[in-house]
Coordinates of C-alpha atoms and ligand atoms in Angstrom, one line a residue:
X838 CA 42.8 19.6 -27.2
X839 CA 40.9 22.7 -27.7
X840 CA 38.7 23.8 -25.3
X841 CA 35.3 25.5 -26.4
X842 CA 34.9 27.5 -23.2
X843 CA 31.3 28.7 -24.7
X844 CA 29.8 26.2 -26.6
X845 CA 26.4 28.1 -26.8
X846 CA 28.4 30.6 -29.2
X847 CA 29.1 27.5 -31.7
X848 CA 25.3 27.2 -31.8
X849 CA 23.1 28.2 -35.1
X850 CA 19.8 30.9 -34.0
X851 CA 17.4 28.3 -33.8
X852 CA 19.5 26.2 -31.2
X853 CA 20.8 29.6 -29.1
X854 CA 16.7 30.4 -29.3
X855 CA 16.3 27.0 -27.9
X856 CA 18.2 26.9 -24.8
X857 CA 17.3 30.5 -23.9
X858 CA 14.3 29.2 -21.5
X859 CA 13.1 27.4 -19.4
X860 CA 11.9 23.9 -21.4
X861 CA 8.6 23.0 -20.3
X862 CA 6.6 19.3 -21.0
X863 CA 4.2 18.0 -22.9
X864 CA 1.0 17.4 -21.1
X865 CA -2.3 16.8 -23.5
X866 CA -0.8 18.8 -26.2
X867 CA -0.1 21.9 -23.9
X868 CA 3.2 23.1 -22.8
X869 CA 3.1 22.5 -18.8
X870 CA 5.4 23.5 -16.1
X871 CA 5.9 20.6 -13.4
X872 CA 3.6 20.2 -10.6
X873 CA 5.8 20.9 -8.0
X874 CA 7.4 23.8 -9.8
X875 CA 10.6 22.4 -9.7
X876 CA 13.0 22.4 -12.3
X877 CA 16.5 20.5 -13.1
X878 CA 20.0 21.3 -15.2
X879 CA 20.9 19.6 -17.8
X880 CA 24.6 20.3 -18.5
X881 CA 27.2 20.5 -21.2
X882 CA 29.4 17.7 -21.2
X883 CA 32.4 19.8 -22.7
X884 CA 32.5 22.0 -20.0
X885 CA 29.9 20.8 -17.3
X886 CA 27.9 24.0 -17.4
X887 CA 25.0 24.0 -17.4
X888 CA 22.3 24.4 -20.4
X889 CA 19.4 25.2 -19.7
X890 CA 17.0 25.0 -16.7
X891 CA 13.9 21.8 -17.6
X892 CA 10.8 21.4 -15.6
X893 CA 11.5 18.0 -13.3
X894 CA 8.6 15.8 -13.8
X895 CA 7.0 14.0 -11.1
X896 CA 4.1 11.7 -10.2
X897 CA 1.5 14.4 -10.3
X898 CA 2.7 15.0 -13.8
X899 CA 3.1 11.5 -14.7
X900 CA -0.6 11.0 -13.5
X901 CA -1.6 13.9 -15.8
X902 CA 0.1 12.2 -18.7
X903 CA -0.9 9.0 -18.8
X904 CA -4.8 10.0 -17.8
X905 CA -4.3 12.3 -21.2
X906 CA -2.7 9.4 -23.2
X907 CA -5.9 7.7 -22.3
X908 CA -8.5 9.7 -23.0
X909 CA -6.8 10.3 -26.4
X910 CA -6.8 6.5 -27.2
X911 CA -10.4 5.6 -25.6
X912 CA -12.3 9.2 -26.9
X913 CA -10.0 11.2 -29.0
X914 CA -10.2 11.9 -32.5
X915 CA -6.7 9.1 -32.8
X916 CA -8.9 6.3 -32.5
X917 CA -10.8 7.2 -35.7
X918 CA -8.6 8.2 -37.7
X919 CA -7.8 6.1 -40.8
X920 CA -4.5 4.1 -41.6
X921 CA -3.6 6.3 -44.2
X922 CA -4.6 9.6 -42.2
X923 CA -2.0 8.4 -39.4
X924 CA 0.9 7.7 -42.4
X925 CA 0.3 11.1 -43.1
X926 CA 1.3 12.9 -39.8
X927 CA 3.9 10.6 -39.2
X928 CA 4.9 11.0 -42.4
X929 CA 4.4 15.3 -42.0
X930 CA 6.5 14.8 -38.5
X931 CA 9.3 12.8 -40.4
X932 CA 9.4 15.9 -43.0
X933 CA 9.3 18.5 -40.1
X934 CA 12.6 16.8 -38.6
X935 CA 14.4 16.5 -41.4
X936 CA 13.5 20.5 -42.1
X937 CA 15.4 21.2 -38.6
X938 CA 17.7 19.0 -38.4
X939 CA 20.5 21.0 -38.5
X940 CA 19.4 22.8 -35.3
X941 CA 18.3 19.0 -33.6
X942 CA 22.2 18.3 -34.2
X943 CA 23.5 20.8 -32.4
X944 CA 21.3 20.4 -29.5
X945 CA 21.9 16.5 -29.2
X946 CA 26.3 18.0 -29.4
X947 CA 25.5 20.3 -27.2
X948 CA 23.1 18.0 -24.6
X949 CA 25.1 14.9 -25.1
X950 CA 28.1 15.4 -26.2
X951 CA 28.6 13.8 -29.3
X952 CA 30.0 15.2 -32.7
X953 CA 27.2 17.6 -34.5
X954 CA 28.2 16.2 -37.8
X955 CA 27.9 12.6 -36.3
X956 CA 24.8 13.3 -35.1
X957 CA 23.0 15.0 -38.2
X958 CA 24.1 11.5 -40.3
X959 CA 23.5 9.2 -37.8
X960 CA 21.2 10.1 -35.1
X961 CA 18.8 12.7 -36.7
X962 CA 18.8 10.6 -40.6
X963 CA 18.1 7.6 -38.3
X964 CA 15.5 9.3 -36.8
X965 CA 13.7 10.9 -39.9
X966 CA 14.2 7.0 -41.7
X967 CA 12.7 5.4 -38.7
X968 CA 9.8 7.8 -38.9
X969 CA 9.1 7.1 -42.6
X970 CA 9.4 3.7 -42.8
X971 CA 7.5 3.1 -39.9
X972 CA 4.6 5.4 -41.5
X973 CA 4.1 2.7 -44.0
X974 CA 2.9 0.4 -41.8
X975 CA -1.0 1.7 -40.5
X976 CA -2.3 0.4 -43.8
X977 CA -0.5 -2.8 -44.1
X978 CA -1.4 -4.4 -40.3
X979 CA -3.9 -6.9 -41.1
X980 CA -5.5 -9.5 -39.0
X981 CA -6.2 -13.3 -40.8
X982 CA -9.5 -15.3 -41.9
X983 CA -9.2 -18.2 -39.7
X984 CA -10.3 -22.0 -41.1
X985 CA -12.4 -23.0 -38.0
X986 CA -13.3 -26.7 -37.3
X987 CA -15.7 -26.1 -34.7
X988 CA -18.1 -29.4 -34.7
X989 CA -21.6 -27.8 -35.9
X990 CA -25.2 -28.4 -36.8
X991 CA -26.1 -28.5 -40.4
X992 CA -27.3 -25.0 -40.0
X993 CA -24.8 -23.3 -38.5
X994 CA -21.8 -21.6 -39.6
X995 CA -18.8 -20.3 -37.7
X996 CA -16.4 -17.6 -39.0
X997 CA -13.6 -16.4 -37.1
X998 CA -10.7 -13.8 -37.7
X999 CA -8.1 -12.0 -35.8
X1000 CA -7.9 -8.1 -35.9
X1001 CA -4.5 -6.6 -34.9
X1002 CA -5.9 -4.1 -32.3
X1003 CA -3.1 -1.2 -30.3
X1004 CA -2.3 -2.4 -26.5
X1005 CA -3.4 1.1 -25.6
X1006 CA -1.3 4.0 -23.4
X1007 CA 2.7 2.8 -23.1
X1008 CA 5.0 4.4 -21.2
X1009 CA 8.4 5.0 -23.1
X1010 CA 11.8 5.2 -20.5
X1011 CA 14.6 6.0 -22.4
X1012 CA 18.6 6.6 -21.9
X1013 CA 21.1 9.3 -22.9
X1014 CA 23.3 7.7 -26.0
X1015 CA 21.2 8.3 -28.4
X1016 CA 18.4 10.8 -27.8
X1017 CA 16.5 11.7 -30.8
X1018 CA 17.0 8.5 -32.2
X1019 CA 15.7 6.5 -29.1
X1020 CA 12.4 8.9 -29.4
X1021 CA 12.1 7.5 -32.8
X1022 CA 12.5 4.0 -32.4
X1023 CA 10.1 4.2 -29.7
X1024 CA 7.3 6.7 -30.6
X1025 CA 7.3 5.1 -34.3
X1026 CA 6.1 1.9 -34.0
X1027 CA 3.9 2.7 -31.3
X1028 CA 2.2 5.2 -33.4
X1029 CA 1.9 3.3 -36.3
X1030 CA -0.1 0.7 -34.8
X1031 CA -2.5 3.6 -32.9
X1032 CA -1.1 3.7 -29.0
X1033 CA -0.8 6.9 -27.1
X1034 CA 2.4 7.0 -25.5
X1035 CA 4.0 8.6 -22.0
X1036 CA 8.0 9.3 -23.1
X1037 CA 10.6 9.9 -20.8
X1038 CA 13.6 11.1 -21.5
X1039 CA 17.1 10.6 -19.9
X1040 CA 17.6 13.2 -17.2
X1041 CA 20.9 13.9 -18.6
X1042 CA 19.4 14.6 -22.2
X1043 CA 16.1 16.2 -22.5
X1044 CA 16.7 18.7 -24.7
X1045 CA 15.5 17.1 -28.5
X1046 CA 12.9 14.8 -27.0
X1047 CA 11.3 18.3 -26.2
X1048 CA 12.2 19.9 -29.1
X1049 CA 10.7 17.0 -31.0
X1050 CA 7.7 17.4 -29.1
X1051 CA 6.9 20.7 -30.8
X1052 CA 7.4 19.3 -33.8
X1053 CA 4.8 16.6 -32.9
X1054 CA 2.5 19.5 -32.2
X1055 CA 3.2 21.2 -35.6
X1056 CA 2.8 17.8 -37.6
X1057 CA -1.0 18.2 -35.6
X1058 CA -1.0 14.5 -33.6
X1059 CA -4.6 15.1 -31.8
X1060 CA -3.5 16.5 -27.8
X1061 CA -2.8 13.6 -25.6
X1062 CA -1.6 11.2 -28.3
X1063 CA 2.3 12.0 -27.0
X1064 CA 3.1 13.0 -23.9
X1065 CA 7.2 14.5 -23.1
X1066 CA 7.6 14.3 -19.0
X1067 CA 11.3 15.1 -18.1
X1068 CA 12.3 13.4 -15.3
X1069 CA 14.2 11.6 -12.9
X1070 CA 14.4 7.8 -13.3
X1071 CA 13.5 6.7 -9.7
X1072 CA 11.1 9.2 -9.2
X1073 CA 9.3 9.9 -13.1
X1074 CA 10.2 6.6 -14.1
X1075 CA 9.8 4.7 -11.7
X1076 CA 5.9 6.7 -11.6
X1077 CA 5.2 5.4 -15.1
X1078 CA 6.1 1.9 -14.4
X1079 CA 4.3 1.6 -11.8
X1080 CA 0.8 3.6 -13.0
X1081 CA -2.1 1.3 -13.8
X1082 CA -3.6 3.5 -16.7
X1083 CA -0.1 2.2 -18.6
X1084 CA -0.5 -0.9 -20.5
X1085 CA 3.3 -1.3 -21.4
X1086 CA 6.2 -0.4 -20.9
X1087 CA 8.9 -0.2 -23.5
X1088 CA 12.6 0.6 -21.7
X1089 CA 16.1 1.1 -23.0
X1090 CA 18.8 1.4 -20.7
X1091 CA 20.6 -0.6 -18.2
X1092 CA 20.1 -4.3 -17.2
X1093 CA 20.5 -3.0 -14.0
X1094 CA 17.4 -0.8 -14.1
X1095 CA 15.4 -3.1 -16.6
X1096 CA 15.4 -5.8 -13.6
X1097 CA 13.7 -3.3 -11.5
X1098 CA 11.2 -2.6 -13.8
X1099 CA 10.3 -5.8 -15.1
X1100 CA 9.5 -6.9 -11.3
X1101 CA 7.5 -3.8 -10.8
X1102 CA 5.4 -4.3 -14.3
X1103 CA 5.2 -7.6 -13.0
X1104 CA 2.3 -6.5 -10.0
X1105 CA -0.1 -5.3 -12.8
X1106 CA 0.9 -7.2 -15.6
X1107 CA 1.9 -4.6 -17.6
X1108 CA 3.4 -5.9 -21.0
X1109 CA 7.0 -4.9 -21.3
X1110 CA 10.0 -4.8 -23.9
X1111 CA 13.4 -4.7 -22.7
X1112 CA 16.7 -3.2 -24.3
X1113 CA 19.5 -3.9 -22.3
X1114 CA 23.0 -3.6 -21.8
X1115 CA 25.8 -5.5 -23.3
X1116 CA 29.2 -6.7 -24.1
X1117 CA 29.6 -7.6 -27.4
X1118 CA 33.0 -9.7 -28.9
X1119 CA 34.4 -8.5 -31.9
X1120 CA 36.0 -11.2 -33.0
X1121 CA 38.9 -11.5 -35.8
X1122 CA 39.2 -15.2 -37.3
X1123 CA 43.1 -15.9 -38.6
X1124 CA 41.5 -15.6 -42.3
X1125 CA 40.3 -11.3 -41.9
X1126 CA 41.9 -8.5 -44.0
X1127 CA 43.0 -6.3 -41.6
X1128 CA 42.8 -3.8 -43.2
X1129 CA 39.3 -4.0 -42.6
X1130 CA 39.3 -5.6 -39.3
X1131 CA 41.6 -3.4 -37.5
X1132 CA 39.7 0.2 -38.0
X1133 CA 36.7 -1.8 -37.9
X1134 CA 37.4 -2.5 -34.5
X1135 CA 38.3 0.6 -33.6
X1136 CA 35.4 2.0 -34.6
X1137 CA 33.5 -0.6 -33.0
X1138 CA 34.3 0.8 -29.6
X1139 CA 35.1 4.1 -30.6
X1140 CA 31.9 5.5 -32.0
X1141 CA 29.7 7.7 -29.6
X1142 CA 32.7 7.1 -27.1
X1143 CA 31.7 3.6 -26.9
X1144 CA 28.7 4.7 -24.9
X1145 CA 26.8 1.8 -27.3
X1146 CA 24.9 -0.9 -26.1
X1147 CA 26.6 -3.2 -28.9
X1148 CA 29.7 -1.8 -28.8
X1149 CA 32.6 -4.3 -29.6
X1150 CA 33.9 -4.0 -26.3
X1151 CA 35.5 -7.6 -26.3
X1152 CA 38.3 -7.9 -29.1
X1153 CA 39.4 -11.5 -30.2
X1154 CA 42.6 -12.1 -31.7
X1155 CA 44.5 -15.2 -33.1
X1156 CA 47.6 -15.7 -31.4
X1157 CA 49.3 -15.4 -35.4
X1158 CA 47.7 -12.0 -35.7
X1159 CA 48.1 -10.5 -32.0
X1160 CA 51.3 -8.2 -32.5
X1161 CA 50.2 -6.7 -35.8
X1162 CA 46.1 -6.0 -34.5
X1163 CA 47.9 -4.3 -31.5
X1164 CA 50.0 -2.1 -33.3
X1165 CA 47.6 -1.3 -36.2
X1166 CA 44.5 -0.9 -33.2
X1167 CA 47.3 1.7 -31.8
X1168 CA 47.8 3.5 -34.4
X1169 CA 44.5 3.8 -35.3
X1170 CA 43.2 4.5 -32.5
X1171 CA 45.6 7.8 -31.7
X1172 CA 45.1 9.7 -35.1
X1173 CA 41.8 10.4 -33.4
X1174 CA 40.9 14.2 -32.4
X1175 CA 39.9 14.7 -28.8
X1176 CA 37.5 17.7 -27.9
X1177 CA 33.8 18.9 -28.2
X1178 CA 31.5 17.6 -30.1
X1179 CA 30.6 21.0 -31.2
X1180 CA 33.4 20.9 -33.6
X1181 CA 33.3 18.3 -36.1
X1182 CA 36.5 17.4 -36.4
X1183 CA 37.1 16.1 -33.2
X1184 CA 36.5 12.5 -33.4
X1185 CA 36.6 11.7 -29.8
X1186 CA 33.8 13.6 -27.6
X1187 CA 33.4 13.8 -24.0
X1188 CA 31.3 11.0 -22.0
X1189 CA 27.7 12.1 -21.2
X1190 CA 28.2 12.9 -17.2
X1191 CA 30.6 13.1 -14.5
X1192 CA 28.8 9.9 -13.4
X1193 CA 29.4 7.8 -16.2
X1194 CA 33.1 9.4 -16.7
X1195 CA 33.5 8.7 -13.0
X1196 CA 32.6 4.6 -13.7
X1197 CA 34.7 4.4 -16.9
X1198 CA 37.6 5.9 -15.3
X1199 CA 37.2 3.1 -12.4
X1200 CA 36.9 0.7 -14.9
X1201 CA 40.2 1.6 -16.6
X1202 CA 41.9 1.7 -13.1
X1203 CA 40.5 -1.8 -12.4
X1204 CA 41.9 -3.4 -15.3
X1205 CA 45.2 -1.6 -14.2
X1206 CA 44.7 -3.7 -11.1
X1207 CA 43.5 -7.2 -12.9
X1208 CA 46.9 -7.2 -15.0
X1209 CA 45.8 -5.7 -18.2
X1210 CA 48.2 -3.8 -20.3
X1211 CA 47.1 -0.3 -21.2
X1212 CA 48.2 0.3 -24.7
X1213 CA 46.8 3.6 -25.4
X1214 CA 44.9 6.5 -23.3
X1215 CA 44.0 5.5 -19.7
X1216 CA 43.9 8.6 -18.5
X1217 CA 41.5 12.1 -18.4
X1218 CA 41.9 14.5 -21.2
X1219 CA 41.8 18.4 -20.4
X1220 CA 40.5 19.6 -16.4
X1221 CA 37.2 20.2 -17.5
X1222 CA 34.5 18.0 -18.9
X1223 CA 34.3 14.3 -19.0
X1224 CA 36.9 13.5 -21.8
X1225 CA 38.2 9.9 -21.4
X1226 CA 41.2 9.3 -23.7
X1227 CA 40.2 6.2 -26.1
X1228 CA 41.9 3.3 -24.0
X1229 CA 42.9 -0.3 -24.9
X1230 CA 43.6 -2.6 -22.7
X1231 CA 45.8 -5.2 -23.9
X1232 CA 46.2 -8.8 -22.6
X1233 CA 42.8 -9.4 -21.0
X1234 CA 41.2 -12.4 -19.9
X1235 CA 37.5 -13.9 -19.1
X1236 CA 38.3 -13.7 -15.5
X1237 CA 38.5 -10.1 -15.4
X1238 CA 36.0 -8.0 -14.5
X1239 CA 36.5 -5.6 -17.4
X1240 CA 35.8 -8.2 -19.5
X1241 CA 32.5 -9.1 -17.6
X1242 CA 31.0 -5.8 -16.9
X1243 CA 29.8 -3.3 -19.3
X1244 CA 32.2 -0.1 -19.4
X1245 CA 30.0 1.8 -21.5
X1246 CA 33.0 4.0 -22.6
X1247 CA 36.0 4.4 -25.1
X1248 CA 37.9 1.0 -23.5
X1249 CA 38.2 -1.9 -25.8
X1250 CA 39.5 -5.4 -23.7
X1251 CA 41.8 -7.1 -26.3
X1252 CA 42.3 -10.6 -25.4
X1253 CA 44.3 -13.2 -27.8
X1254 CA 43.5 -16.6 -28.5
X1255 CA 45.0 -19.7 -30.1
X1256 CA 42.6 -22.3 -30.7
X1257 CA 39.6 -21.5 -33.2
X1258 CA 37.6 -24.2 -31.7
X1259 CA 37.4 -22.3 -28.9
X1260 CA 35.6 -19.1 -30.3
X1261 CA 32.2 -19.2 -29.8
X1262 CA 32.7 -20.5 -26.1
X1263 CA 34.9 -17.3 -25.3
X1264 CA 32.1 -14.9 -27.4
X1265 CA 29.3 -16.3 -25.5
X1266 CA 31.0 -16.5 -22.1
X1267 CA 28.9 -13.4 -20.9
X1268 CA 25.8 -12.7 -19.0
X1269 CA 24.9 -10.5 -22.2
X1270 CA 23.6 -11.6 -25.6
X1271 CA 23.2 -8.0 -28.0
X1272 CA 25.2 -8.0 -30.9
X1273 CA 28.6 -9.9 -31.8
X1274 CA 31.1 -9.5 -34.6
X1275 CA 33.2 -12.3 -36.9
X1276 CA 35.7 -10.6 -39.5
X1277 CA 36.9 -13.1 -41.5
X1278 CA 36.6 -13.5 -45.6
X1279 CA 36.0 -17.3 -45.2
X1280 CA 32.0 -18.5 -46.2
X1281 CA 32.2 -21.5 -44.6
X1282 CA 33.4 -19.7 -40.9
X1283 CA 30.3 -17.4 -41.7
X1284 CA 28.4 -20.6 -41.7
X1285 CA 29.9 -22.3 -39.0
X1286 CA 30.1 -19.6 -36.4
X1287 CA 26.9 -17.4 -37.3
X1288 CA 24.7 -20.2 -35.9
X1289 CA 26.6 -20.5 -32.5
X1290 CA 26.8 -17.2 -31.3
X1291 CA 24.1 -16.1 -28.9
X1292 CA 23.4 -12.7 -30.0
X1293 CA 20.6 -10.7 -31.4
X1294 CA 22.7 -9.2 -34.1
X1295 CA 25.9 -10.8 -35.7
X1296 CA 27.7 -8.5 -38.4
X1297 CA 30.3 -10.1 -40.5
X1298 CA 33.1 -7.4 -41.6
X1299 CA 31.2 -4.7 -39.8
X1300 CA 29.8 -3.8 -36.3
X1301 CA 27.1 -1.5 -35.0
X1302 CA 24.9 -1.1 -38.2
X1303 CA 21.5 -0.7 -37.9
X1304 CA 19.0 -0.2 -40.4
X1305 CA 15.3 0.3 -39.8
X1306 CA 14.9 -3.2 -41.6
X1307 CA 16.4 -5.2 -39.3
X1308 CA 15.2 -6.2 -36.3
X1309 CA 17.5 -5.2 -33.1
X1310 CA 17.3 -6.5 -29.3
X1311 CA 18.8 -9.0 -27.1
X1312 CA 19.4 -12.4 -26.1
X1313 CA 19.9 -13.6 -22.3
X1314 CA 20.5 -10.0 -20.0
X1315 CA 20.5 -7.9 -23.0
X1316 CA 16.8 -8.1 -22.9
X1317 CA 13.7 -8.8 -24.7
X1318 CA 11.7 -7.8 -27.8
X1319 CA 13.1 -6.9 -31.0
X1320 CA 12.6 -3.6 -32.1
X1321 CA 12.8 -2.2 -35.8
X1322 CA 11.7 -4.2 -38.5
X1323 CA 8.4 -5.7 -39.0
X1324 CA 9.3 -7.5 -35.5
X1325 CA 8.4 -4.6 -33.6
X1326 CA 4.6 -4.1 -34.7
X1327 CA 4.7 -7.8 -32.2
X1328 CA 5.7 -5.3 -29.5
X1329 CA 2.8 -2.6 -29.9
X1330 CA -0.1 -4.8 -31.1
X1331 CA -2.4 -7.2 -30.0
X1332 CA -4.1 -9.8 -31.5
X1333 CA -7.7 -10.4 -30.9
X1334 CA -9.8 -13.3 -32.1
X1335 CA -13.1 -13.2 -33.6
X1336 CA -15.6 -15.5 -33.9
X1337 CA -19.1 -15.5 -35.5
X1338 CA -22.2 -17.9 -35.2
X1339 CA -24.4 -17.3 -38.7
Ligands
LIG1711 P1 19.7 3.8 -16.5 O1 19.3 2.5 -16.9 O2 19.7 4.2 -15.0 O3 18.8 4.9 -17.3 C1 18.1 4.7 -18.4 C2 16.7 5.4 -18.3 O4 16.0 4.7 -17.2 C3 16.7 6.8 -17.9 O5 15.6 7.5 -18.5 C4 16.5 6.8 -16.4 O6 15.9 8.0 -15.9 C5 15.5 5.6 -16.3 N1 15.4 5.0 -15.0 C6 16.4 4.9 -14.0 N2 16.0 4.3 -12.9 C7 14.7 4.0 -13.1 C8 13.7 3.4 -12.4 N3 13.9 2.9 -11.1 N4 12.4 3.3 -12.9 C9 12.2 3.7 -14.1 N5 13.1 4.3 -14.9 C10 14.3 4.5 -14.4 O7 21.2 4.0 -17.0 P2 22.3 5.1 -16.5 O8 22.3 5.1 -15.0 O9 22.1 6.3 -17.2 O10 23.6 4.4 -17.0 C11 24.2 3.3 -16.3 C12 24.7 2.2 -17.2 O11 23.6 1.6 -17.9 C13 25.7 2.7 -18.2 O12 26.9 2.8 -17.8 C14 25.5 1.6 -19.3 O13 26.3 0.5 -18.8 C15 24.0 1.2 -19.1 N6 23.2 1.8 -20.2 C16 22.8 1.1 -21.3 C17 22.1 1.7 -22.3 C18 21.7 1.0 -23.5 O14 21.6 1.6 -24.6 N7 21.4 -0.3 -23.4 C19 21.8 3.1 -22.3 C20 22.2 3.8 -21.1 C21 22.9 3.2 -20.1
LIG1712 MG1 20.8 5.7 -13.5

């Protein structure tokens, strides 16, 4: 592995220009330092140096956010505006990203982690299509003429319609994987249908949620409309939950956390959407090219160091085909290229924090303990940073508690199986419910198993693809909502009826 002892050298001007300062937040369209005046690190996950020094949010600042976000949405110039004037900054803002996207990919490598390369296809494309297509939305949310019944005299008339109105200020809490993209999923939507939002970002990853907020600023969103507060979860987040001025709350991040809020929201009634953790089966029927299935797998777990909430963290494998998936996942799995994200050809990146390398590298020692067979990694790569070599644990069963728990890390559980029948009980034998994988070239197992897995996405031949189109979210602990797709314009609207005596 090479290490990149200065990975602020591997950054472009803009980037370097970036981190230089101290990154303030957005507060009613003005660049604010915290309340309190403190500020917090965010490191480098190659090296665990830090970055750059961010202002730490609070509930002063919080308070100052959401009171913006709702002036902006009772008495700003955002409720007036027309449909096709709001398409036009979002659709300016998605035009702005993609005109600085090279330098948002490095700062998501260099905040998170992850490959620059990765990132600019993935994350920041994501981001910019998520923008767009959610830009044509404002002019096509329409309400219905209802056909009322209402007994009546002869000379009365009733006429009643809905109108698809915005639920007002929504607070935003999101996690660390995917940055950028997470702002875009959220903010989107929410803007499309005419809220004013409160975001926080992942205290481990502020760094393009900020930078995106300047972009906001140049697209010219009227002050107050988005609001950037860096922050702590239990102290900032926990702030916005709990504020009475916030309408909803919209979270992505751990079931853990998402329980905590939900009973919080709960006091006032706060509308909320939940995106949650999970532990999704990939899961090879005795009929799948493996040729397919086998780097398909790996990638399943592999991508973004399987810090995904639908990785395939659960591997299925027919007794017939066990030996040859095992060998071939081995393989695979070791012509991958460990070190910083900063350089693309390293496939393998470190994890976000010494927190979450910390819990994966338990994990990996627990199903030491539980019996599992480690084929490949299991171990730290370099002394510093949080590189976790991609791992497989062979032999696994449901009892364990890697198989249970959500790693969120580069550890696939492979576990084999011999009766088909038994399948979908195995894939659903989980307190989760996000996404699920069959590989098999069979129609009529598509048909038969699709149906009986309790998932919010099932890919066939594929895993973790997402596309703006289709709506994403959970069944059972993974949460819910659906986000993406016309679904999501249920999570930021509401519907009011109308009715008229003529
Ligand atoms: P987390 O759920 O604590 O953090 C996600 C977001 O929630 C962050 O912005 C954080 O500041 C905020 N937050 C934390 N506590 C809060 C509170 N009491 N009130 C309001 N906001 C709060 O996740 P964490 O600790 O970063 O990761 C722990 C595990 O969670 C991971 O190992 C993984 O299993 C899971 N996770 C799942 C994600 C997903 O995409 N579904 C993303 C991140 C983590
Ligand atoms: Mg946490």
């Amino acid at each position: 592995m090479d290490a990149i002892v200065d990975s602020k050298a591997a950054l472009g001007e803009q980037a370097r220009k970036f981190v230089s300062e101290t990154r303030k937040m957005l507060v009613d369209g003005k660049w604010v330092a915290a309340a309190s005046g403190k500020t917090f690190s965010t490191l480098d996950p190659a090296t665990g140096a830090p970055i750059t020094e961010v202002c730490e949010g609070d509930k002063e600042d919080i308070s100052q956010a959401v009171l913006a976000a709702r002036r902006a949405f009772e008495d700003g110039p955002w409720p007036n505006m027309t449909p096709s004037e709001r398409e036009h900054l979002m659709h300016r803002l998605a035009d702005l990203i993609e005109a600085n996207a090279d330098e948002l990919a490095e700062l998501e490598a260099l905040d998170n982690g992850k490959n620059k390369a990765i990132a600019r296809m993935v994350d920041i494309n994501l981001a910019i299509e998520t923008f767009r297509y959610m830009a044509g939305w404002p002019s096509k949310i329409s309400g219905d003429v209802l056909p009322l019944s209402t007994p009546r005299a002869p000379d009365q008339q009733f006429f009643g319609y809905t109108l698809r109105e915005p639920v007002g200020v929504i607070g935003q809490i999101i996690p660390w994987n995917f940055p950028l993209l997470m702002c875009a999923w959220k903010l989107a939507p929410a803007l499309a249908c005419g809220n004013t939002i409160v975001l926080k970002p992942a205290e481990e990853t502020p760094l393009t949620a900020l930078r995106l907020g300047e972009l906001i600023c140049e697209a010219g969103f009227p002050d107050g409309v988005v609001n950037i507060v860096p922050g702590y979860g239990h102290t900032a987040g926990a702030a916005l939950t709990a504020h009475p001025e916030v309408d909803k709350i919209a979270f992505t991040g751990s079931t853990e956390v998402g329980k905590i809020i939900a009973r919080e929201a709960a006091d006032s009634m706060k509308k909320v959407s939940m995106e949650l953790g999970g532990k999704s089966p990939a899961i090879i029927l005795p009929d799948a090219d493996l040729d397919i299935a086998i780097p398909g797998a790996v990638s399943a777990i592999m991508f973004n160091q399987g810090q995904v909430c639908c990785a395939g963290s659960r591997l299925y494998v027919p007794d017939n085909l066990y030996d040859a998936v095992i060998e071939g996942l081995a393989e695979n799995v070791s012509a991958l290229k460990i070190g910083s994200g900063l350089d693309p050809e390293n496939m393998v990146n470190p994890l976000v924090s010494e927190t979450q390398f910390q819990r994966v590298m338990g994990y990996i020692d627990i199903g030491r303990e539980e019996g599992a067979s480690v084929i490949t990694g299991g171990k730290r790569r370099g002394d510093s940073g949080y590189f976790v070599e991609p791992t497989i644990l062979a032999d696994t069963n449901q009892d364990m508690k890697v198989v249970q728990e959500e790693i969120f890390g580069p550890v696939l559980c492979v576990q084999r199986y011999s009766d088909v029948s038994e399948i979908t009980r195995l894939a659903n034998d989980t307190i989760y419910g996000l996404g699920a994988s069959l590989w098999t070239r069979d129609v009529g197992n598509i048909m038969r198993f699709v149906p009986k897995i309790k998932a919010g996405t099932v890919w066939v031949n594929c895993h973790n693809i997402l596309d703006v189109a289709m709506p994403f979210g959970g069944f059972k602990q993974s949460g819910y909502g659906r986000e993406l797709g016309k679904d999501v314009l249920e999570l930021y609207t509401q519907t009011k009826s109308v009715c008229i005596m003529a």
